[in-house]
Amino acid sequence: WMVLCWNMPRLSSSKESSKAIINEHVRKLGKPTRPEILMLMVFVVTAVLWITRKPLTFGEDFVLLPGWESLPLHFLTRWGIPVESASGWVHDSTVAMGMALLMFAIPAQKSEQGETEYLMDWETAERLPWGVLLLIGGGFAIASAFSSTELSDWVGQVFSQLIAGWPAWALIFAACLMLTFLTEFTSNIATVNTVLPIMAATAVSLDIDPRLIMIPAAISASCAFTMPIATPPNAIVFASGKIKMSDMLKYGIILNLIGVFLLTAFMWFYFVPQLGIEFGSAPEWLHQHKP
């Protein structure tokens, strides 16, 4: 707050006028329409299906709610499909695709000509931000390719040779610094999907706890404040037209550096003792999962 308010350009609008603008927009929205209510129901059902796909358990024995994933798997296997193949057909993306297709079949309202309009039609689908979807999906695909081709292991070994012998606090600081400024030039989701497998492989090569560098790296990906492309909040603020690019650069770099130091200190003094991370040796579960 101090950094943002220090010598920042003042906006002419007052608190009362801003509140009036918000109230006016809320008034124009009016009451929820039938399509909006149906869309909310689709969203809720989708979220519930995602949450309840696998059994909800507490501890090792208590099952609060059995997952529904076993039902379609049962029918698929009865039709002669091997279990290994059938298990790949039922996952979160199956729910997303199914609910998206269902929107094309749910009647929403009648048009002025008396024709039935559905929750989704292809004209509306063409206006979706496919670039953003491809960016996010591409990040997951790249991360999967890094792991399946063992490229992340190779890059991790190269990094481990460069930073071998560094103290633990320096590793944390380097992870925060790299992710913070790397995210400025690409989406934070794509950055995390690409870099975290490399971080994990680096930790394995250094024989240290992966959480030591992966936790601060993941948090740092959301602490980039300079470029609009870095995070959605940055893009929203810049799109308002109230903030100049020069202002984002000037104050964003300061916030980035403050975030790096704060995350390093927070990881060192809070997360490390809370998670029981030991320096100089990897946890037993890491050795159990090594290939």
mmCIF file of C-alpha atoms in Angstrom:
data_model
loop_
_atom_site.group_PDB
_atom_site.id
_atom_site.type_symbol
_atom_site.label_atom_id
_atom_site.label_comp_id
_atom_site.label_asym_id
_atom_site.label_seq_id
_atom_site.Cartn_x
_atom_site.Cartn_y
_atom_site.Cartn_z
ATOM 1 C CA TRP A 1 0.000 0.000 0.000
ATOM 2 C CA MET A 2 2.803 2.402 0.859
ATOM 3 C CA VAL A 3 4.556 1.738 -2.452
ATOM 4 C CA LEU A 4 1.404 2.153 -4.524
ATOM 5 C CA CYS A 5 0.371 5.355 -2.760
ATOM 6 C CA TRP A 6 3.847 6.882 -2.779
ATOM 7 C CA ASN A 7 3.876 9.549 -5.464
ATOM 8 C CA MET A 8 1.284 7.697 -7.536
ATOM 9 C CA PRO A 9 -0.848 9.850 -9.834
ATOM 10 C CA ARG A 10 -4.121 10.804 -8.188
ATOM 11 C CA LEU A 11 -7.386 9.947 -9.884
ATOM 12 C CA SER A 12 -9.993 12.673 -10.070
ATOM 13 C CA SER A 13 -12.909 10.489 -8.994
ATOM 14 C CA SER A 14 -13.901 10.515 -5.339
ATOM 15 C CA LYS A 15 -15.061 7.644 -3.181
ATOM 16 C CA GLU A 16 -18.680 8.760 -3.476
ATOM 17 C CA SER A 17 -18.594 8.988 -7.277
ATOM 18 C CA SER A 18 -16.963 5.559 -7.556
ATOM 19 C CA LYS A 19 -19.656 4.081 -5.337
ATOM 20 C CA ALA A 20 -22.352 5.749 -7.427
ATOM 21 C CA ILE A 21 -20.902 4.285 -10.622
ATOM 22 C CA ILE A 22 -20.871 0.797 -9.114
ATOM 23 C CA ASN A 23 -24.452 1.151 -7.872
ATOM 24 C CA GLU A 24 -25.551 2.328 -11.305
ATOM 25 C CA HIS A 25 -24.003 -0.702 -12.984
ATOM 26 C CA VAL A 26 -25.644 -3.008 -10.437
ATOM 27 C CA ARG A 27 -29.013 -1.344 -11.073
ATOM 28 C CA LYS A 28 -28.653 -1.809 -14.829
ATOM 29 C CA LEU A 29 -28.066 -5.526 -14.360
ATOM 30 C CA GLY A 30 -31.603 -5.957 -13.086
ATOM 31 C CA LYS A 31 -32.995 -9.224 -11.769
ATOM 32 C CA PRO A 32 -31.418 -12.541 -12.810
ATOM 33 C CA THR A 33 -32.882 -13.818 -16.061
ATOM 34 C CA ARG A 34 -33.783 -17.414 -16.862
ATOM 35 C CA PRO A 35 -30.611 -18.003 -18.936
ATOM 36 C CA GLU A 36 -28.473 -16.600 -16.119
ATOM 37 C CA ILE A 37 -30.126 -18.870 -13.561
ATOM 38 C CA LEU A 38 -29.688 -21.900 -15.824
ATOM 39 C CA MET A 39 -26.045 -20.987 -16.385
ATOM 40 C CA LEU A 40 -25.516 -20.773 -12.633
ATOM 41 C CA MET A 41 -27.063 -24.225 -12.234
ATOM 42 C CA VAL A 42 -24.740 -25.649 -14.896
ATOM 43 C CA PHE A 43 -21.756 -24.119 -13.129
ATOM 44 C CA VAL A 44 -22.799 -25.513 -9.739
ATOM 45 C CA VAL A 45 -23.398 -28.999 -11.147
ATOM 46 C CA THR A 46 -20.020 -28.904 -12.895
ATOM 47 C CA ALA A 47 -18.245 -27.915 -9.688
ATOM 48 C CA VAL A 48 -20.034 -30.631 -7.699
ATOM 49 C CA LEU A 49 -19.105 -33.266 -10.280
ATOM 50 C CA TRP A 50 -15.477 -32.163 -10.141
ATOM 51 C CA ILE A 51 -15.390 -32.303 -6.350
ATOM 52 C CA THR A 52 -17.196 -35.633 -6.000
ATOM 53 C CA ARG A 53 -15.529 -37.534 -8.851
ATOM 54 C CA LYS A 54 -13.218 -39.292 -6.425
ATOM 55 C CA PRO A 55 -14.208 -40.411 -2.905
ATOM 56 C CA LEU A 56 -14.107 -37.701 -0.259
ATOM 57 C CA THR A 57 -12.144 -39.194 2.617
ATOM 58 C CA PHE A 58 -10.963 -38.044 6.010
ATOM 59 C CA GLY A 59 -7.889 -39.816 7.224
ATOM 60 C CA GLU A 60 -7.264 -43.289 5.871
ATOM 61 C CA ASP A 61 -10.496 -45.118 6.664
ATOM 62 C CA PHE A 62 -13.429 -42.706 6.913
ATOM 63 C CA VAL A 63 -15.156 -42.166 3.549
ATOM 64 C CA LEU A 64 -17.477 -39.175 3.710
ATOM 65 C CA LEU A 65 -18.832 -39.545 0.178
ATOM 66 C CA PRO A 66 -18.085 -42.256 -2.386
ATOM 67 C CA GLY A 67 -17.006 -40.942 -5.752
ATOM 68 C CA TRP A 68 -19.137 -41.389 -8.863
ATOM 69 C CA GLU A 69 -16.119 -42.212 -11.040
ATOM 70 C CA SER A 70 -16.556 -45.942 -10.425
ATOM 71 C CA LEU A 71 -20.020 -46.002 -12.051
ATOM 72 C CA PRO A 72 -19.000 -45.155 -15.643
ATOM 73 C CA LEU A 73 -15.853 -47.251 -15.227
ATOM 74 C CA HIS A 74 -18.045 -50.213 -14.275
ATOM 75 C CA PHE A 75 -20.165 -49.889 -17.419
ATOM 76 C CA LEU A 76 -17.151 -49.309 -19.666
ATOM 77 C CA THR A 77 -15.415 -52.429 -18.397
ATOM 78 C CA ARG A 78 -18.618 -54.453 -18.837
ATOM 79 C CA TRP A 79 -18.595 -53.431 -22.498
ATOM 80 C CA GLY A 80 -15.200 -55.068 -22.873
ATOM 81 C CA ILE A 81 -13.005 -51.988 -22.532
ATOM 82 C CA PRO A 82 -9.834 -52.648 -20.498
ATOM 83 C CA VAL A 83 -9.638 -50.934 -17.123
ATOM 84 C CA GLU A 84 -6.441 -49.097 -18.093
ATOM 85 C CA SER A 85 -8.129 -47.547 -21.129
ATOM 86 C CA ALA A 86 -11.434 -46.856 -19.389
ATOM 87 C CA SER A 87 -9.761 -44.998 -16.524
ATOM 88 C CA GLY A 88 -8.403 -42.476 -19.020
ATOM 89 C CA TRP A 89 -11.895 -41.688 -20.277
ATOM 90 C CA VAL A 90 -13.275 -40.395 -16.976
ATOM 91 C CA HIS A 91 -11.568 -37.355 -15.480
ATOM 92 C CA ASP A 92 -12.174 -33.650 -14.901
ATOM 93 C CA SER A 93 -11.926 -32.755 -18.579
ATOM 94 C CA THR A 94 -14.671 -35.308 -19.298
ATOM 95 C CA VAL A 95 -16.971 -33.384 -16.973
ATOM 96 C CA ALA A 96 -16.016 -30.061 -18.549
ATOM 97 C CA MET A 97 -16.611 -31.288 -22.099
ATOM 98 C CA GLY A 98 -19.866 -32.983 -21.155
ATOM 99 C CA MET A 99 -21.311 -29.907 -19.457
ATOM 100 C CA ALA A 100 -20.139 -27.669 -22.304
ATOM 101 C CA LEU A 101 -21.936 -29.859 -24.838
ATOM 102 C CA LEU A 102 -24.997 -29.963 -22.599
ATOM 103 C CA MET A 103 -25.314 -26.174 -22.814
ATOM 104 C CA PHE A 104 -25.985 -26.517 -26.544
ATOM 105 C CA ALA A 105 -29.066 -28.629 -25.699
ATOM 106 C CA ILE A 106 -30.584 -26.677 -22.769
ATOM 107 C CA PRO A 107 -33.395 -24.323 -23.903
ATOM 108 C CA ALA A 108 -32.823 -20.883 -22.421
ATOM 109 C CA GLN A 109 -35.523 -18.598 -23.815
ATOM 110 C CA LYS A 110 -37.631 -17.713 -26.840
ATOM 111 C CA SER A 111 -36.369 -15.178 -29.346
ATOM 112 C CA GLU A 112 -38.493 -12.336 -30.725
ATOM 113 C CA GLN A 113 -39.292 -14.554 -33.710
ATOM 114 C CA GLY A 114 -40.512 -17.304 -31.377
ATOM 115 C CA GLU A 115 -37.514 -19.561 -31.970
ATOM 116 C CA THR A 116 -35.912 -21.456 -29.114
ATOM 117 C CA GLU A 117 -32.557 -20.111 -28.005
ATOM 118 C CA TYR A 118 -30.163 -22.350 -26.123
ATOM 119 C CA LEU A 119 -27.659 -21.560 -23.402
ATOM 120 C CA MET A 120 -24.868 -21.821 -25.940
ATOM 121 C CA ASP A 121 -24.735 -21.581 -29.712
ATOM 122 C CA TRP A 122 -21.826 -21.668 -32.099
ATOM 123 C CA GLU A 123 -21.932 -17.938 -32.822
ATOM 124 C CA THR A 124 -21.359 -17.274 -29.129
ATOM 125 C CA ALA A 125 -18.736 -20.007 -28.881
ATOM 126 C CA GLU A 126 -16.735 -18.359 -31.667
ATOM 127 C CA ARG A 127 -16.402 -15.219 -29.528
ATOM 128 C CA LEU A 128 -14.863 -17.067 -26.596
ATOM 129 C CA PRO A 129 -11.252 -16.103 -25.725
ATOM 130 C CA TRP A 130 -9.754 -19.149 -27.389
ATOM 131 C CA GLY A 131 -6.304 -17.601 -27.194
ATOM 132 C CA VAL A 132 -6.434 -17.626 -23.394
ATOM 133 C CA LEU A 133 -7.735 -21.195 -23.340
ATOM 134 C CA LEU A 134 -4.992 -22.345 -25.698
ATOM 135 C CA LEU A 135 -2.404 -20.518 -23.595
ATOM 136 C CA ILE A 136 -3.501 -22.304 -20.425
ATOM 137 C CA GLY A 137 -3.947 -25.651 -22.145
ATOM 138 C CA GLY A 138 -0.618 -25.251 -23.890
ATOM 139 C CA GLY A 139 1.044 -24.724 -20.529
ATOM 140 C CA PHE A 140 -0.310 -28.034 -19.273
ATOM 141 C CA ALA A 141 0.741 -29.758 -22.501
ATOM 142 C CA ILE A 142 4.271 -28.358 -22.268
ATOM 143 C CA ALA A 143 4.547 -29.435 -18.635
ATOM 144 C CA SER A 144 3.415 -32.946 -19.551
ATOM 145 C CA ALA A 145 5.898 -33.067 -22.430
ATOM 146 C CA PHE A 146 8.708 -31.932 -20.128
ATOM 147 C CA SER A 147 7.958 -34.825 -17.783
ATOM 148 C CA SER A 148 7.206 -37.552 -20.336
ATOM 149 C CA THR A 149 10.329 -36.852 -22.397
ATOM 150 C CA GLU A 150 12.445 -36.507 -19.218
ATOM 151 C CA LEU A 151 13.561 -33.084 -20.423
ATOM 152 C CA SER A 152 12.793 -31.670 -16.983
ATOM 153 C CA ASP A 153 15.181 -34.210 -15.437
ATOM 154 C CA TRP A 154 17.964 -33.199 -17.819
ATOM 155 C CA VAL A 155 17.435 -29.476 -17.256
ATOM 156 C CA GLY A 156 17.236 -30.112 -13.520
ATOM 157 C CA GLN A 157 20.588 -31.879 -13.575
ATOM 158 C CA VAL A 158 22.143 -28.966 -15.467
ATOM 159 C CA PHE A 159 20.741 -26.475 -12.964
ATOM 160 C CA SER A 160 21.873 -28.587 -10.033
ATOM 161 C CA GLN A 161 25.453 -28.474 -11.315
ATOM 162 C CA LEU A 162 25.307 -24.685 -11.538
ATOM 163 C CA ILE A 163 23.878 -24.113 -8.060
ATOM 164 C CA ALA A 164 25.523 -26.993 -6.205
ATOM 165 C CA GLY A 165 26.841 -25.832 -2.859
ATOM 166 C CA TRP A 166 24.537 -22.839 -2.553
ATOM 167 C CA PRO A 167 23.074 -22.249 0.922
ATOM 168 C CA ALA A 168 19.383 -22.980 1.397
ATOM 169 C CA TRP A 169 18.370 -19.331 1.720
ATOM 170 C CA ALA A 170 20.099 -18.557 -1.588
ATOM 171 C CA LEU A 171 18.153 -21.336 -3.325
ATOM 172 C CA ILE A 172 14.884 -19.920 -2.012
ATOM 173 C CA PHE A 173 15.851 -16.392 -3.035
ATOM 174 C CA ALA A 174 16.899 -17.529 -6.518
ATOM 175 C CA ALA A 175 13.644 -19.456 -7.020
ATOM 176 C CA CYS A 176 11.570 -16.428 -5.998
ATOM 177 C CA LEU A 177 13.596 -14.040 -8.134
ATOM 178 C CA MET A 178 13.515 -16.244 -11.230
ATOM 179 C CA LEU A 179 9.778 -16.991 -11.118
ATOM 180 C CA THR A 180 8.822 -13.405 -10.315
ATOM 181 C CA PHE A 181 10.581 -11.878 -13.302
ATOM 182 C CA LEU A 182 10.032 -14.826 -15.647
ATOM 183 C CA THR A 183 6.287 -14.465 -15.122
ATOM 184 C CA GLU A 184 6.466 -10.876 -16.373
ATOM 185 C CA PHE A 185 6.871 -12.117 -19.941
ATOM 186 C CA THR A 186 4.322 -14.923 -20.001
ATOM 187 C CA SER A 187 1.234 -16.107 -18.163
ATOM 188 C CA ASN A 188 1.820 -17.160 -14.568
ATOM 189 C CA ILE A 189 -0.085 -20.401 -15.187
ATOM 190 C CA ALA A 190 2.064 -21.307 -18.180
ATOM 191 C CA THR A 191 5.210 -20.394 -16.262
ATOM 192 C CA VAL A 192 4.332 -22.579 -13.284
ATOM 193 C CA ASN A 193 3.361 -25.523 -15.477
ATOM 194 C CA THR A 194 6.680 -25.329 -17.296
ATOM 195 C CA VAL A 195 9.098 -24.481 -14.496
ATOM 196 C CA LEU A 196 7.839 -26.517 -11.534
ATOM 197 C CA PRO A 197 8.740 -29.900 -13.095
ATOM 198 C CA ILE A 198 12.247 -28.516 -13.618
ATOM 199 C CA MET A 199 12.315 -27.344 -9.997
ATOM 200 C CA ALA A 200 11.323 -30.817 -8.840
ATOM 201 C CA ALA A 201 14.025 -32.458 -10.947
ATOM 202 C CA THR A 202 16.591 -29.959 -9.663
ATOM 203 C CA ALA A 203 15.664 -30.785 -6.071
ATOM 204 C CA VAL A 204 16.048 -34.497 -6.777
ATOM 205 C CA SER A 205 19.494 -33.919 -8.295
ATOM 206 C CA LEU A 206 20.561 -31.785 -5.328
ATOM 207 C CA ASP A 207 19.075 -34.322 -2.891
ATOM 208 C CA ILE A 208 17.063 -31.649 -1.069
ATOM 209 C CA ASP A 209 13.416 -31.318 -0.125
ATOM 210 C CA PRO A 210 11.543 -30.150 -3.277
ATOM 211 C CA ARG A 211 9.186 -28.057 -1.159
ATOM 212 C CA LEU A 212 12.096 -25.801 -0.268
ATOM 213 C CA ILE A 213 12.129 -24.265 -3.752
ATOM 214 C CA MET A 214 8.784 -25.292 -5.267
ATOM 215 C CA ILE A 215 6.550 -23.568 -2.701
ATOM 216 C CA PRO A 216 8.185 -20.126 -2.986
ATOM 217 C CA ALA A 217 8.425 -20.546 -6.758
ATOM 218 C CA ALA A 218 4.697 -21.250 -7.069
ATOM 219 C CA ILE A 219 3.775 -18.265 -4.889
ATOM 220 C CA SER A 220 6.211 -15.972 -6.705
ATOM 221 C CA ALA A 221 4.463 -16.649 -10.001
ATOM 222 C CA SER A 222 1.539 -14.578 -8.702
ATOM 223 C CA CYS A 223 3.751 -11.755 -7.417
ATOM 224 C CA ALA A 224 4.680 -10.168 -10.740
ATOM 225 C CA PHE A 225 3.379 -6.602 -10.867
ATOM 226 C CA THR A 226 5.169 -5.001 -13.811
ATOM 227 C CA MET A 227 3.767 -6.276 -17.121
ATOM 228 C CA PRO A 228 0.062 -6.594 -18.027
ATOM 229 C CA ILE A 229 0.543 -10.114 -19.395
ATOM 230 C CA ALA A 230 1.924 -11.456 -16.114
ATOM 231 C CA THR A 231 -1.320 -11.957 -14.184
ATOM 232 C CA PRO A 232 -5.026 -11.275 -14.831
ATOM 233 C CA PRO A 233 -5.169 -8.470 -12.200
ATOM 234 C CA ASN A 234 -2.342 -6.689 -14.014
ATOM 235 C CA ALA A 235 -4.228 -6.937 -17.300
ATOM 236 C CA ILE A 236 -7.448 -5.645 -15.714
ATOM 237 C CA VAL A 237 -5.705 -2.646 -14.152
ATOM 238 C CA PHE A 238 -3.879 -1.751 -17.359
ATOM 239 C CA ALA A 239 -7.024 -2.164 -19.462
ATOM 240 C CA SER A 240 -8.781 0.483 -17.360
ATOM 241 C CA GLY A 241 -6.716 3.160 -19.093
ATOM 242 C CA LYS A 242 -6.078 4.905 -15.770
ATOM 243 C CA ILE A 243 -2.558 3.531 -15.307
ATOM 244 C CA LYS A 244 0.295 4.212 -17.702
ATOM 245 C CA MET A 245 2.797 1.563 -18.715
ATOM 246 C CA SER A 246 5.578 3.690 -17.253
ATOM 247 C CA ASP A 247 3.813 3.690 -13.876
ATOM 248 C CA MET A 248 3.461 -0.088 -13.933
ATOM 249 C CA LEU A 249 7.152 -0.478 -14.728
ATOM 250 C CA LYS A 250 8.317 2.007 -12.101
ATOM 251 C CA TYR A 251 6.251 0.714 -9.213
ATOM 252 C CA GLY A 252 6.014 -2.881 -10.389
ATOM 253 C CA ILE A 253 9.755 -3.492 -10.184
ATOM 254 C CA ILE A 254 9.787 -2.158 -6.623
ATOM 255 C CA LEU A 255 6.886 -4.427 -5.675
ATOM 256 C CA ASN A 256 8.575 -7.385 -7.366
ATOM 257 C CA LEU A 257 11.744 -6.949 -5.327
ATOM 258 C CA ILE A 258 9.796 -6.449 -2.100
ATOM 259 C CA GLY A 259 7.857 -9.620 -2.851
ATOM 260 C CA VAL A 260 11.047 -11.601 -3.456
ATOM 261 C CA PHE A 261 12.552 -10.570 -0.114
ATOM 262 C CA LEU A 262 9.298 -11.071 1.806
ATOM 263 C CA LEU A 263 8.662 -14.514 0.311
ATOM 264 C CA THR A 264 12.227 -15.587 1.025
ATOM 265 C CA ALA A 265 11.927 -14.480 4.649
ATOM 266 C CA PHE A 266 8.457 -15.983 5.042
ATOM 267 C CA MET A 267 9.598 -19.306 3.602
ATOM 268 C CA TRP A 268 12.712 -19.372 5.773
ATOM 269 C CA PHE A 269 11.138 -18.375 9.071
ATOM 270 C CA TYR A 270 7.633 -19.858 8.723
ATOM 271 C CA PHE A 271 7.204 -22.577 6.105
ATOM 272 C CA VAL A 272 10.479 -24.358 6.780
ATOM 273 C CA PRO A 273 9.815 -24.950 10.511
ATOM 274 C CA GLN A 274 6.086 -25.532 10.000
ATOM 275 C CA LEU A 275 6.628 -28.199 7.334
ATOM 276 C CA GLY A 276 9.614 -29.716 9.100
ATOM 277 C CA ILE A 277 11.925 -29.220 6.128
ATOM 278 C CA GLU A 278 15.465 -30.345 6.887
ATOM 279 C CA PHE A 279 18.481 -28.882 5.139
ATOM 280 C CA GLY A 280 21.157 -31.041 3.601
ATOM 281 C CA SER A 281 19.036 -34.157 3.137
ATOM 282 C CA ALA A 282 15.997 -35.127 1.111
ATOM 283 C CA PRO A 283 12.892 -36.565 2.804
ATOM 284 C CA GLU A 284 12.303 -40.302 2.752
ATOM 285 C CA TRP A 285 9.237 -40.036 0.519
ATOM 286 C CA LEU A 286 11.396 -38.426 -2.183
ATOM 287 C CA HIS A 287 13.714 -41.429 -2.286
ATOM 288 C CA GLN A 288 10.717 -43.745 -2.471
ATOM 289 C CA HIS A 289 9.452 -41.983 -5.615
ATOM 290 C CA LYS A 290 12.780 -41.789 -7.395
ATOM 291 C CA PRO A 291 12.873 -43.843 -10.623
#
